[in-house]
Tab-separated table of N, CA and C in Angstrom:
chain	number	residue	atom	x	y	z
A	202	UNK	N	-110.977	122.254	-44.693
A	202	UNK	CA	-110.091	123.319	-44.289
A	202	UNK	C	-109.340	123.831	-45.520
A	203	UNK	N	-109.330	125.109	-45.678
A	203	UNK	CA	-108.712	125.730	-46.852
A	203	UNK	C	-107.206	125.878	-46.646
A	204	UNK	N	-106.439	125.534	-47.687
A	204	UNK	CA	-104.984	125.642	-47.613
A	204	UNK	C	-104.539	127.031	-48.039
A	205	UNK	N	-103.427	127.443	-47.493
A	205	UNK	CA	-102.830	128.722	-47.868
A	205	UNK	C	-102.221	128.561	-49.250
A	206	UNK	N	-102.471	129.501	-50.164
A	206	UNK	CA	-101.892	129.384	-51.514
A	206	UNK	C	-100.362	129.406	-51.481
A	207	UNK	N	-99.771	128.670	-52.412
A	207	UNK	CA	-98.314	128.573	-52.485
A	207	UNK	C	-97.669	129.945	-52.697
A	208	UNK	N	-98.320	130.807	-53.440
A	208	UNK	CA	-97.752	132.133	-53.711
A	208	UNK	C	-97.573	132.939	-52.428
A	209	UNK	N	-98.512	132.811	-51.493
A	209	UNK	CA	-98.407	133.551	-50.229
A	209	UNK	C	-97.242	133.036	-49.388
A	210	UNK	N	-97.071	131.727	-49.393
A	210	UNK	CA	-95.958	131.148	-48.634
A	210	UNK	C	-94.625	131.568	-49.244
A	211	UNK	N	-94.546	131.545	-50.570
A	211	UNK	CA	-93.298	131.947	-51.224
A	211	UNK	C	-93.012	133.429	-51.030
A	212	UNK	N	-94.052	134.247	-50.988
A	212	UNK	CA	-93.862	135.678	-50.728
A	212	UNK	C	-93.335	135.893	-49.311
A	213	UNK	N	-93.907	135.189	-48.348
A	213	UNK	CA	-93.415	135.289	-46.967
A	213	UNK	C	-91.961	134.826	-46.880
A	214	UNK	N	-91.638	133.749	-47.568
A	214	UNK	CA	-90.276	133.248	-47.572
A	214	UNK	C	-89.309	134.264	-48.193
A	215	UNK	N	-89.733	134.894	-49.274
A	215	UNK	CA	-88.884	135.904	-49.915
A	215	UNK	C	-88.661	137.107	-48.997
A	216	UNK	N	-89.689	137.496	-48.263
A	216	UNK	CA	-89.549	138.617	-47.321
A	216	UNK	C	-88.593	138.244	-46.197
A	217	UNK	N	-88.743	137.041	-45.639
A	217	UNK	CA	-87.828	136.593	-44.587
A	217	UNK	C	-86.388	136.530	-45.091
A	218	UNK	N	-86.206	136.006	-46.292
A	218	UNK	CA	-84.861	135.920	-46.865
A	218	UNK	C	-84.271	137.314	-47.070
A	219	UNK	N	-85.078	138.242	-47.573
A	219	UNK	CA	-84.591	139.609	-47.809
A	219	UNK	C	-84.211	140.301	-46.508
A	220	UNK	N	-85.013	140.130	-45.476
A	220	UNK	CA	-84.688	140.727	-44.180
A	220	UNK	C	-83.397	140.116	-43.631
A	221	UNK	N	-83.229	138.806	-43.799
A	221	UNK	CA	-82.011	138.149	-43.339
A	221	UNK	C	-80.769	138.640	-44.069
A	222	UNK	N	-80.872	138.765	-45.379
A	222	UNK	CA	-79.727	139.265	-46.160
A	222	UNK	C	-79.424	140.713	-45.784
A	223	UNK	N	-80.450	141.515	-45.606
A	223	UNK	CA	-80.252	142.910	-45.205
A	223	UNK	C	-79.561	142.989	-43.847
A	224	UNK	N	-79.952	142.127	-42.914
A	224	UNK	CA	-79.311	142.121	-41.595
A	224	UNK	C	-77.854	141.693	-41.687
A	225	UNK	N	-77.556	140.708	-42.511
A	225	UNK	CA	-76.174	140.239	-42.640
A	225	UNK	C	-75.297	141.298	-43.292
A	226	UNK	N	-75.832	141.976	-44.293
A	226	UNK	CA	-75.033	142.956	-45.035
A	226	UNK	C	-74.870	144.270	-44.282
A	227	UNK	N	-75.945	144.759	-43.677
A	227	UNK	CA	-75.919	146.118	-43.142
A	227	UNK	C	-75.496	146.218	-41.683
A	228	UNK	N	-75.756	145.219	-40.886
A	228	UNK	CA	-75.462	145.319	-39.453
A	228	UNK	C	-74.037	144.889	-39.166
A	229	UNK	N	-73.480	145.420	-38.102
A	229	UNK	CA	-72.105	145.117	-37.745
A	229	UNK	C	-71.991	144.417	-36.401
A	230	UNK	N	-73.093	144.251	-35.694
A	230	UNK	CA	-73.064	143.534	-34.424
A	230	UNK	C	-73.151	142.040	-34.712
A	231	UNK	N	-72.280	141.269	-34.107
A	231	UNK	CA	-72.151	139.844	-34.438
A	231	UNK	C	-73.443	139.068	-34.181
A	232	UNK	N	-74.139	139.380	-33.109
A	232	UNK	CA	-75.362	138.648	-32.783
A	232	UNK	C	-76.457	138.956	-33.807
A	233	UNK	N	-76.542	140.179	-34.276
A	233	UNK	CA	-77.539	140.542	-35.286
A	233	UNK	C	-77.229	139.842	-36.612
A	234	UNK	N	-75.970	139.716	-36.946
A	234	UNK	CA	-75.580	138.990	-38.158
A	234	UNK	C	-75.989	137.523	-38.035
A	235	UNK	N	-75.795	136.930	-36.865
A	235	UNK	CA	-76.220	135.541	-36.652
A	235	UNK	C	-77.734	135.397	-36.753
A	236	UNK	N	-78.472	136.378	-36.257
A	236	UNK	CA	-79.934	136.333	-36.389
A	236	UNK	C	-80.350	136.434	-37.852
A	237	UNK	N	-79.625	137.220	-38.639
A	237	UNK	CA	-79.901	137.312	-40.068
A	237	UNK	C	-79.675	135.989	-40.776
A	238	UNK	N	-78.618	135.286	-40.396
A	238	UNK	CA	-78.351	133.972	-40.980
A	238	UNK	C	-79.460	132.994	-40.625
A	239	UNK	N	-79.943	133.065	-39.397
A	239	UNK	CA	-81.053	132.201	-38.986
A	239	UNK	C	-82.319	132.521	-39.781
A	240	UNK	N	-82.569	133.776	-40.081
A	240	UNK	CA	-83.723	134.137	-40.910
A	240	UNK	C	-83.594	133.552	-42.311
A	241	UNK	N	-82.391	133.556	-42.852
A	241	UNK	CA	-82.167	132.964	-44.174
A	241	UNK	C	-82.442	131.459	-44.141
A	242	UNK	N	-81.977	130.786	-43.090
A	242	UNK	CA	-82.262	129.354	-42.945
A	242	UNK	C	-83.762	129.093	-42.836
A	243	UNK	N	-84.459	129.929	-42.073
A	243	UNK	CA	-85.904	129.743	-41.913
A	243	UNK	C	-86.650	129.965	-43.220
A	244	UNK	N	-86.201	130.904	-44.029
A	244	UNK	CA	-86.825	131.117	-45.334
A	244	UNK	C	-86.630	129.897	-46.230
A	245	UNK	N	-85.451	129.311	-46.186
A	245	UNK	CA	-85.201	128.103	-46.979
A	245	UNK	C	-86.073	126.944	-46.489
A	246	UNK	N	-86.207	126.802	-45.181
A	246	UNK	CA	-87.062	125.745	-44.629
A	246	UNK	C	-88.511	125.935	-45.039
A	247	UNK	N	-88.975	127.152	-45.031
A	247	UNK	CA	-90.354	127.435	-45.434
A	247	UNK	C	-90.577	127.043	-46.892
A	248	UNK	N	-89.608	127.318	-47.749
A	248	UNK	CA	-89.706	126.897	-49.154
A	248	UNK	C	-89.730	125.384	-49.285
A	249	UNK	N	-88.864	124.700	-48.550
A	249	UNK	CA	-88.814	123.241	-48.629
A	249	UNK	C	-90.146	122.608	-48.229
A	250	UNK	N	-90.714	123.077	-47.144
A	250	UNK	CA	-91.979	122.510	-46.678
A	250	UNK	C	-93.118	122.890	-47.614
A	251	UNK	N	-93.106	124.100	-48.141
A	251	UNK	CA	-94.180	124.534	-49.049
A	251	UNK	C	-94.166	123.723	-50.339
A	252	UNK	N	-92.995	123.477	-50.889
A	252	UNK	CA	-92.931	122.714	-52.133
A	252	UNK	C	-93.175	121.220	-51.911
A	253	UNK	N	-92.880	120.724	-50.724
A	253	UNK	CA	-93.139	119.308	-50.476
A	253	UNK	C	-94.627	119.028	-50.304
A	254	UNK	N	-95.419	120.055	-50.133
A	254	UNK	CA	-96.863	119.890	-50.030
A	254	UNK	C	-97.478	119.410	-51.334
A	255	UNK	N	-96.790	119.605	-52.455
A	255	UNK	CA	-97.330	119.213	-53.759
A	255	UNK	C	-97.385	117.701	-53.936
A	256	UNK	N	-96.526	116.962	-53.246
A	256	UNK	CA	-96.559	115.500	-53.303
A	256	UNK	C	-96.604	114.980	-51.877
A	257	UNK	N	-97.808	114.812	-51.317
A	257	UNK	CA	-97.918	114.442	-49.902
A	257	UNK	C	-97.386	113.052	-49.575
A	258	UNK	N	-97.187	112.199	-50.580
A	258	UNK	CA	-96.669	110.862	-50.286
A	258	UNK	C	-95.170	110.874	-50.012
A	259	UNK	N	-94.461	111.868	-50.522
A	259	UNK	CA	-93.020	111.972	-50.291
A	259	UNK	C	-92.759	113.005	-49.207
A	260	UNK	N	-91.910	112.679	-48.273
A	260	UNK	CA	-91.587	113.591	-47.172
A	260	UNK	C	-90.181	114.164	-47.319
A	261	UNK	N	-89.702	114.280	-48.554
A	261	UNK	CA	-88.335	114.737	-48.770
A	261	UNK	C	-88.133	116.168	-48.285
A	262	UNK	N	-89.094	117.049	-48.545
A	262	UNK	CA	-88.968	118.444	-48.115
A	262	UNK	C	-88.919	118.580	-46.609
A	263	UNK	N	-89.791	117.846	-45.917
A	263	UNK	CA	-89.797	117.903	-44.462
A	263	UNK	C	-88.519	117.316	-43.870
A	264	UNK	N	-88.030	116.236	-44.442
A	264	UNK	CA	-86.815	115.612	-43.919
A	264	UNK	C	-85.601	116.523	-44.141
A	265	UNK	N	-85.526	117.122	-45.312
A	265	UNK	CA	-84.411	118.033	-45.578
A	265	UNK	C	-84.524	119.267	-44.689
A	266	UNK	N	-85.739	119.731	-44.451
A	266	UNK	CA	-85.951	120.875	-43.569
A	266	UNK	C	-85.508	120.544	-42.147
A	267	UNK	N	-85.803	119.354	-41.681
A	267	UNK	CA	-85.352	118.930	-40.354
A	267	UNK	C	-83.829	118.911	-40.292
A	268	UNK	N	-83.184	118.438	-41.343
A	268	UNK	CA	-81.723	118.440	-41.401
A	268	UNK	C	-81.175	119.866	-41.340
A	269	UNK	N	-81.808	120.796	-42.052
A	269	UNK	CA	-81.367	122.196	-42.038
A	269	UNK	C	-81.533	122.791	-40.640
A	270	UNK	N	-82.613	122.448	-39.952
A	270	UNK	CA	-82.829	122.950	-38.596
A	270	UNK	C	-81.733	122.430	-37.659
A	271	UNK	N	-81.366	121.162	-37.796
A	271	UNK	CA	-80.301	120.604	-36.959
A	271	UNK	C	-78.966	121.278	-37.233
A	272	UNK	N	-78.664	121.503	-38.502
A	272	UNK	CA	-77.412	122.189	-38.848
A	272	UNK	C	-77.427	123.623	-38.332
A	273	UNK	N	-78.572	124.287	-38.419
A	273	UNK	CA	-78.678	125.667	-37.938
A	273	UNK	C	-78.497	125.740	-36.429
A	274	UNK	N	-79.009	124.759	-35.702
A	274	UNK	CA	-78.821	124.750	-34.248
A	274	UNK	C	-77.351	124.563	-33.894
A	275	UNK	N	-76.680	123.655	-34.592
A	275	UNK	CA	-75.252	123.461	-34.349
A	275	UNK	C	-74.458	124.705	-34.734
A	276	UNK	N	-74.837	125.321	-35.840
A	276	UNK	CA	-74.165	126.555	-36.284
A	276	UNK	C	-74.339	127.659	-35.266
A	277	UNK	N	-75.531	127.784	-34.709
A	277	UNK	CA	-75.791	128.838	-33.728
A	277	UNK	C	-74.962	128.610	-32.468
A	278	UNK	N	-74.844	127.379	-32.024
A	278	UNK	CA	-74.065	127.093	-30.819
A	278	UNK	C	-72.588	127.402	-31.031
A	279	UNK	N	-72.053	126.964	-32.156
A	279	UNK	CA	-70.636	127.225	-32.447
A	279	UNK	C	-70.391	128.718	-32.659
A	280	UNK	N	-71.274	129.373	-33.384
A	280	UNK	CA	-71.093	130.801	-33.660
A	280	UNK	C	-71.185	131.633	-32.384
A	281	UNK	N	-72.106	131.294	-31.496
A	281	UNK	CA	-72.188	132.040	-30.240
A	281	UNK	C	-70.959	131.810	-29.372
A	282	UNK	N	-70.407	130.610	-29.409
A	282	UNK	CA	-69.165	130.361	-28.677
A	282	UNK	C	-68.023	131.202	-29.248
A	283	UNK	N	-67.962	131.301	-30.564
A	283	UNK	CA	-66.931	132.131	-31.199
A	283	UNK	C	-67.132	133.599	-30.846
A	284	UNK	N	-68.374	134.070	-30.869
A	284	UNK	CA	-68.659	135.467	-30.523
A	284	UNK	C	-68.253	135.752	-29.084
A	285	UNK	N	-68.514	134.825	-28.166
A	285	UNK	CA	-68.109	135.025	-26.774
A	285	UNK	C	-66.595	135.104	-26.641
A	286	UNK	N	-65.875	134.261	-27.366
A	286	UNK	CA	-64.410	134.310	-27.330
A	286	UNK	C	-63.884	135.630	-27.908
A	287	UNK	N	-64.471	136.046	-29.013
A	287	UNK	CA	-64.052	137.313	-29.634
A	287	UNK	C	-64.334	138.468	-28.684
A	288	UNK	N	-65.483	138.420	-28.009
A	288	UNK	CA	-65.814	139.488	-27.062
A	288	UNK	C	-64.840	139.497	-25.886
A	289	UNK	N	-64.458	138.325	-25.408
A	289	UNK	CA	-63.497	138.260	-24.301
A	289	UNK	C	-62.143	138.827	-24.709
A	290	UNK	N	-61.745	138.579	-25.929
A	290	UNK	CA	-60.418	139.007	-26.372
A	290	UNK	C	-60.401	140.486	-26.770
A	291	UNK	N	-61.396	140.925	-27.571
A	291	UNK	CA	-61.389	142.282	-28.104
A	291	UNK	C	-62.254	143.246	-27.301
A	292	UNK	N	-63.063	142.761	-26.379
A	292	UNK	CA	-63.967	143.569	-25.563
A	292	UNK	C	-64.996	144.324	-26.402
A	293	UNK	N	-65.390	143.733	-27.540
A	293	UNK	CA	-66.434	144.304	-28.386
A	293	UNK	C	-67.067	143.197	-29.216
A	294	UNK	N	-68.353	143.402	-29.543
A	294	UNK	CA	-69.049	142.482	-30.443
A	294	UNK	C	-69.283	143.131	-31.798
A	295	UNK	N	-68.755	144.345	-31.979
A	295	UNK	CA	-68.883	145.056	-33.245
A	295	UNK	C	-67.861	144.486	-34.223
A	296	UNK	N	-68.341	143.993	-35.349
A	296	UNK	CA	-67.449	143.326	-36.296
A	296	UNK	C	-66.453	144.274	-36.943
A	297	UNK	N	-66.765	145.568	-37.009
A	297	UNK	CA	-65.822	146.534	-37.595
A	297	UNK	C	-64.626	146.787	-36.693
A	298	UNK	N	-64.785	146.597	-35.393
A	298	UNK	CA	-63.709	146.895	-34.452
A	298	UNK	C	-62.816	145.690	-34.160
A	299	UNK	N	-63.181	144.525	-34.679
A	299	UNK	CA	-62.381	143.322	-34.458
A	299	UNK	C	-61.271	143.283	-35.494
A	300	UNK	N	-60.031	143.239	-35.014
A	300	UNK	CA	-58.890	143.218	-35.896
A	300	UNK	C	-57.762	142.443	-35.238
A	301	UNK	N	-57.013	141.708	-36.016
A	301	UNK	CA	-55.881	140.973	-35.474
A	301	UNK	C	-54.633	141.831	-35.408
A	302	UNK	N	-54.664	142.997	-36.027
A	302	UNK	CA	-53.505	143.886	-36.005
A	302	UNK	C	-53.511	144.678	-34.708
A	303	UNK	N	-52.382	144.774	-34.084
A	303	UNK	CA	-52.264	145.507	-32.803
A	303	UNK	C	-51.637	146.842	-33.044
């Protein structure tokens, strides 16, 4: 079975990271910003697993990737809870309209 070249995996990871950064910077809806952060995490995980393929006896990349996935799941749960609270208080999920000044 033929393996996918490392360059293709790194290119895919760079595209995912760029889309995630673009979503975080340009969008103002809180849920879209959270999705952008998740794309950035997934790009990092893809890099970790791709580089760990070079030494199949060590599973450091896969283990660190699993840790990142667990942290991302916890981050998503906490962030969605915060977004729900902000929506209840301000009646909007648009980050530009959220302000503590009355």
